Tab-separated table of C-alpha atoms and ligand atoms in Angstrom:
chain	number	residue	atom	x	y	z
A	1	UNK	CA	53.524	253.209	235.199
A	2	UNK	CA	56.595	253.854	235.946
A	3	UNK	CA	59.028	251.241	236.985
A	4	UNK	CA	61.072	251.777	240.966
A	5	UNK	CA	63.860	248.990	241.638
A	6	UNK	CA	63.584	249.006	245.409
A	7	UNK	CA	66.279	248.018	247.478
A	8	UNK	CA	65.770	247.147	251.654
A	9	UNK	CA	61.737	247.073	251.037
A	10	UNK	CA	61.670	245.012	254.154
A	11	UNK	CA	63.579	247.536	256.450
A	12	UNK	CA	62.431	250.326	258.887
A	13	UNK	CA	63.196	252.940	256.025
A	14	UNK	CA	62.281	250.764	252.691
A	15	UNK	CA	58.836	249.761	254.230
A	16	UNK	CA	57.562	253.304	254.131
A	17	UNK	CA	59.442	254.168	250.988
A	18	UNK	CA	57.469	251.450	249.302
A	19	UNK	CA	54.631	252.133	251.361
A	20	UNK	CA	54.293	255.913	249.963
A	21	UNK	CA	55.304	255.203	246.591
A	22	UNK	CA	53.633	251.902	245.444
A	23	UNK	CA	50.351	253.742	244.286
A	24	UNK	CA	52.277	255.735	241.389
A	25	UNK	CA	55.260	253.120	240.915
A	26	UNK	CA	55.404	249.643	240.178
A	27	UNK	CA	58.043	248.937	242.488
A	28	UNK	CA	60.463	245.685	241.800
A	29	UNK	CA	61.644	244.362	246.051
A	30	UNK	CA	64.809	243.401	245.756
A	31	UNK	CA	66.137	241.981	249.243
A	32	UNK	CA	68.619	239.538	250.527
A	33	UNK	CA	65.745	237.214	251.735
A	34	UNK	CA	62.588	238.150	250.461
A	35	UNK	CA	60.785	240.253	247.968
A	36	UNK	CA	60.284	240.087	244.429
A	37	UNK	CA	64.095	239.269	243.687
A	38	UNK	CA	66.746	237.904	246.607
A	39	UNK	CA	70.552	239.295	245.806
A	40	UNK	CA	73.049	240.911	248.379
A	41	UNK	CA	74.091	244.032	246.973
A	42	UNK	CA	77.592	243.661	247.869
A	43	UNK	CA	77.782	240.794	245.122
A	44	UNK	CA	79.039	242.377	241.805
A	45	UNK	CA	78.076	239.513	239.653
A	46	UNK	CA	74.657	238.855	240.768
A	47	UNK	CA	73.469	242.529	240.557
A	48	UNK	CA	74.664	242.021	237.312
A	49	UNK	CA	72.675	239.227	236.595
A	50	UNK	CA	69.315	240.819	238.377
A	51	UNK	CA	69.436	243.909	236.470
A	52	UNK	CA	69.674	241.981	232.993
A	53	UNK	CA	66.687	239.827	234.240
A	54	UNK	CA	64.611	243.297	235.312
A	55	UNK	CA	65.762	245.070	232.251
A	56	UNK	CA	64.774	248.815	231.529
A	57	UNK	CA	63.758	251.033	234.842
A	58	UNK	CA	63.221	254.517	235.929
A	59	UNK	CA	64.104	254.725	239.121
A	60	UNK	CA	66.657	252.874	241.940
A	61	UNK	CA	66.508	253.565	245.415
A	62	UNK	CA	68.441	251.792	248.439
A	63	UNK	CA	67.712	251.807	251.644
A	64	UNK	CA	69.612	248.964	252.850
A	65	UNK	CA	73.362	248.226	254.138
A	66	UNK	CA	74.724	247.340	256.905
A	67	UNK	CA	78.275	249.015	258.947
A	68	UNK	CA	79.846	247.704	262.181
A	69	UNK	CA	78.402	250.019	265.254
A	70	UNK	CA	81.281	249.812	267.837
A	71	UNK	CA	83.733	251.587	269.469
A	72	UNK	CA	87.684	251.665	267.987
A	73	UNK	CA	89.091	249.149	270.349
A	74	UNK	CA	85.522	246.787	269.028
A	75	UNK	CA	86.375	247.182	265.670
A	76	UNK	CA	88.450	245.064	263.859
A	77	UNK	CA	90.539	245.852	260.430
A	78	UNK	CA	88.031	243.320	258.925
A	79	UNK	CA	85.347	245.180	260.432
A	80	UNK	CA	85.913	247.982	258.190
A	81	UNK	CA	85.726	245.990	254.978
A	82	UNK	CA	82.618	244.369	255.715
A	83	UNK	CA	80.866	247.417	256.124
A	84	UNK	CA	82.637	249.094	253.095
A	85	UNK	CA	81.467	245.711	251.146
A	86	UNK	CA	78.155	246.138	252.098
A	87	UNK	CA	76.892	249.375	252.901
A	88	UNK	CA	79.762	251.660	250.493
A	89	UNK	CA	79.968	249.007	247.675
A	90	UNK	CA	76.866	247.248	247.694
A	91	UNK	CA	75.143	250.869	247.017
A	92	UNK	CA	77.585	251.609	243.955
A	93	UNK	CA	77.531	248.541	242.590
A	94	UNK	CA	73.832	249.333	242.148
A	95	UNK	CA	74.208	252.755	240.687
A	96	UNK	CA	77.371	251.633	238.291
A	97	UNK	CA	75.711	248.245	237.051
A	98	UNK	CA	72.215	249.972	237.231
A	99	UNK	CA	72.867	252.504	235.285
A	100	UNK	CA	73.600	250.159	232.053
A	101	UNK	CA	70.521	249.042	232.059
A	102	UNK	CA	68.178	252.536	233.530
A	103	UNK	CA	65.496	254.054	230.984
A	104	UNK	CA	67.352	257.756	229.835
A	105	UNK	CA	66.408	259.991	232.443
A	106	UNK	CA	66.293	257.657	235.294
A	107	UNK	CA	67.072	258.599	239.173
A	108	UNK	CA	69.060	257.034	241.545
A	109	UNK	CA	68.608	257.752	245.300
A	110	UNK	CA	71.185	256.180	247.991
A	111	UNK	CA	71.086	256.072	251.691
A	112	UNK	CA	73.974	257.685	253.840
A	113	UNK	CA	73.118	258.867	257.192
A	114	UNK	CA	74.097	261.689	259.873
A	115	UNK	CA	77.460	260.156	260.866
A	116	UNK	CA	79.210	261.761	257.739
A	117	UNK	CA	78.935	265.074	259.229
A	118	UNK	CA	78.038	264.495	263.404
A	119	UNK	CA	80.415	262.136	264.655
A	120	UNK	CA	79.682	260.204	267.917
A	121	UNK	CA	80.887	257.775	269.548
A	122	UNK	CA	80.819	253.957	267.777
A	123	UNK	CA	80.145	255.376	264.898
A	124	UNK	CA	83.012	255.700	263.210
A	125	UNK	CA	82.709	253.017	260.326
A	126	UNK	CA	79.294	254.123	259.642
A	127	UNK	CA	80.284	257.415	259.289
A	128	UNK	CA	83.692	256.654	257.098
A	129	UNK	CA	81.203	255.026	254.910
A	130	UNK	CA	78.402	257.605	254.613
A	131	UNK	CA	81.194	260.603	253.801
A	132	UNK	CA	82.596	257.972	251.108
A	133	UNK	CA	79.304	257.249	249.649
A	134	UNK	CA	78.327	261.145	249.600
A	135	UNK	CA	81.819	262.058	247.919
A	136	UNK	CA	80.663	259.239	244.915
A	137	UNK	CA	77.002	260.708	244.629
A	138	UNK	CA	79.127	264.151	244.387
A	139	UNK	CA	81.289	263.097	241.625
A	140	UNK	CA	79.265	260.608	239.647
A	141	UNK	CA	76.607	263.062	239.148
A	142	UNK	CA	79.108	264.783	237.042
A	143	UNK	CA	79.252	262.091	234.840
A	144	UNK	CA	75.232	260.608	234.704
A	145	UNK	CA	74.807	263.747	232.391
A	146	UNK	CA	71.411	262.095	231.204
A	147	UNK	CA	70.371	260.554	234.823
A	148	UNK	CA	69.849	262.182	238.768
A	149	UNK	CA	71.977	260.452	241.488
A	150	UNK	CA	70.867	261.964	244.714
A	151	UNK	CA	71.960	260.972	248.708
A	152	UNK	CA	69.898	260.505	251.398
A	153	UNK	CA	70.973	260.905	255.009
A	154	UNK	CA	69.073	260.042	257.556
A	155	UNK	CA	69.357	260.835	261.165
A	156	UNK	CA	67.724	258.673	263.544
A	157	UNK	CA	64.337	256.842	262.696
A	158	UNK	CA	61.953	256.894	265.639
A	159	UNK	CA	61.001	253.318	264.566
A	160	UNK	CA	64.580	252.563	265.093
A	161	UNK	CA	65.314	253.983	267.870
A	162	UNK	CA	62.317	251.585	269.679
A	163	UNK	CA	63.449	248.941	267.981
A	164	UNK	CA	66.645	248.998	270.067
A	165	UNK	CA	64.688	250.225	273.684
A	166	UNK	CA	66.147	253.700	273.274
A	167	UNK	CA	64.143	257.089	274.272
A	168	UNK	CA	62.667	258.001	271.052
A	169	UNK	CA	61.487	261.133	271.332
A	170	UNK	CA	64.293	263.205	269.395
A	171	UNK	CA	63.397	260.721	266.758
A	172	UNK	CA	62.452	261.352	262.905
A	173	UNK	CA	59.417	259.160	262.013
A	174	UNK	CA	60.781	256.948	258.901
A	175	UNK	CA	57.756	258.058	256.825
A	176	UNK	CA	59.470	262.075	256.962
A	177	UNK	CA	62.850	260.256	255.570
A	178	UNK	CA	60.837	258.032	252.871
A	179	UNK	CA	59.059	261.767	251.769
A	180	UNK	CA	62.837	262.684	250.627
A	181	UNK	CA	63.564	259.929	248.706
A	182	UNK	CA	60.450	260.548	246.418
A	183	UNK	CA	61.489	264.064	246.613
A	184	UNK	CA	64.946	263.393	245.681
A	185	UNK	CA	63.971	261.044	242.680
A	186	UNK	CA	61.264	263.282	241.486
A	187	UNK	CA	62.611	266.753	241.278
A	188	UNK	CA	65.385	266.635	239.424
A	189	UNK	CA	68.174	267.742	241.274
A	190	UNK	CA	71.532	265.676	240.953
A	191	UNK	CA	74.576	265.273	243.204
A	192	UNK	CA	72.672	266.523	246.362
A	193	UNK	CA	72.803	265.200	250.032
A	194	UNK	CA	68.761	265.474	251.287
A	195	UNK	CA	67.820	265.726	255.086
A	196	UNK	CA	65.517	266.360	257.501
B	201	LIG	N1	67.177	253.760	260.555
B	201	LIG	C1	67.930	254.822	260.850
B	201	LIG	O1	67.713	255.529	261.850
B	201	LIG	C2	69.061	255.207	259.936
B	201	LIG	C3	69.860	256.327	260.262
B	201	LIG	C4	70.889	256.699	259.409
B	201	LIG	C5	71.129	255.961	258.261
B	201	LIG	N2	70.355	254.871	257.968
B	201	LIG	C6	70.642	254.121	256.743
B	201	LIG	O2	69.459	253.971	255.969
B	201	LIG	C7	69.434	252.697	255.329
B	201	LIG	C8	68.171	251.957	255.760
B	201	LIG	O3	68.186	251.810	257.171
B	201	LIG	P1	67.081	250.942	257.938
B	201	LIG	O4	67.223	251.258	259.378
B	201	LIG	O5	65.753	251.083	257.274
B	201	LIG	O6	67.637	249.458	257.694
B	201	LIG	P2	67.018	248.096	258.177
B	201	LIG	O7	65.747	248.301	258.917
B	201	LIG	O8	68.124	247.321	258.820
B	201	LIG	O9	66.657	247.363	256.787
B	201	LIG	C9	67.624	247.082	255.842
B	201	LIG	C10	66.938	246.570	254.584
B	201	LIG	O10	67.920	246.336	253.562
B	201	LIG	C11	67.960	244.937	253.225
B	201	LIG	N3	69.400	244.652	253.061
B	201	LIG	C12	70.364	244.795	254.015
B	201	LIG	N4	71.572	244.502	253.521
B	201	LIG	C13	71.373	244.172	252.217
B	201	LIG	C14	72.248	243.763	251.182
B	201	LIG	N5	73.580	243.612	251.381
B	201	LIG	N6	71.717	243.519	249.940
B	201	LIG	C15	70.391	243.662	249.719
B	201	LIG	N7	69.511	244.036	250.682
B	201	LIG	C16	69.999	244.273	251.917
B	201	LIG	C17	67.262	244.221	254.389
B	201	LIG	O11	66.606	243.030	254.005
B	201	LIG	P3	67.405	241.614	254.090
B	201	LIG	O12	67.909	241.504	255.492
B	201	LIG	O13	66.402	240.577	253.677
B	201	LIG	O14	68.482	241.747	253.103
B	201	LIG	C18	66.196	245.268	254.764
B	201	LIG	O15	65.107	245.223	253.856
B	201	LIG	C19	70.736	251.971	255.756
B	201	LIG	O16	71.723	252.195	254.782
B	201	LIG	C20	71.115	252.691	257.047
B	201	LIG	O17	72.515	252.657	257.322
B	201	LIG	C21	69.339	254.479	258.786
């Protein structure tokens, strides 16, 4: 069986990622505080340490990250870094340290979202970090000649948009955005942004 390291298993996206792929993977949970391995992404020398302890894989996907929601005037200049830290970094420091220790051949899916291309209000980090992330999928798909890196950008998960007492009816159930991740790790395409 093949072997899926799993990042944000817990989260409105992960949960149906793992959900749909867990009968033809064995998929490794890696989480900040739960799941088969704890480690915060954003932490260089720890996702160092939990790749030597998983060893060889075939697959990475994260669906996990977080970026400040907020207005200009809300945000502050450590704002920005926090979410560049987490959601920007953390995500390549999985796909640069990953990729040391992937199985030739492996795939690598990341999570951007619809703020890299629609702007709205508040969403300004978000969005700074989702182009940035896209523009490294882009250009380090150049150079994983023998791996896939793909993006994924969601727009707005119906789950999620319950979640925070919003009308959810323009929303995308997660399951559709977990069906491009398997999609986008399966069909061998590189350097692509997937939607729905
Ligand atoms: N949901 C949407 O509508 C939507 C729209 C556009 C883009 N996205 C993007 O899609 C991704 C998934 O979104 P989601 O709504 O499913 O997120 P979510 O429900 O908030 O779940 C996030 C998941 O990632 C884990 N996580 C968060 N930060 C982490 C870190 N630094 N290191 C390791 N694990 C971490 C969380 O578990 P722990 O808390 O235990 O770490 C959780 O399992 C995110 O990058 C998000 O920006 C989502």
């Amino acid at each position: 069986m093949k072997k899926l390291v799993l990042v944000g298993s817990t989260g409105v996206i992960g949960s149906k990622v793992k959900e749909l792929l867990e009968a033809e993977y064995e998929v490794i949970t890696v989480n900040r505080s739960s799941g088969d391995h704890q480690l915060d992404m954003a932490d260089a020398a720890a996702t160092e340490k939990l790749f030597k302890k998983i060893g060889g894989f075939d697959a990475l996907i994260t669906t996990s990250g977080y970026g400040k929601w907020g207005s200009m005037d809300e945000h502050s200049i450590p704002d920005f870094h926090d979410g560049l830290n987490s959601k920007l970094m953390g995500q390549v420091n999985m796909v640069m340290i990953g990729r040391k220790y992937a199985n030739p051949g492996a795939s690598f899916a990341v999570s951007t979202g619809i703020l890299a291309q629609h702007p709205v209000k508040g969403g300004l980090s978000l969005g700074m970090i989702n182009a940035g992330l896209e523009a490294f999928v882009r250009g380090a798909a150049l150079e994983m000649k023998n791996m896939t890196i793909n993006a994924i950008s969601p727009s707005f998960a119906k789950e999620t948009m319950e979640l925070m007492g919003m009308d959810s009816s323009a929303g995308v159930p997660a399951i559709e955005f977990a069906k491009l991740y398997k999609q986008a790790i399966e069909e061998g395409k590189s350097g692509e942004v997937y939607h729905v």
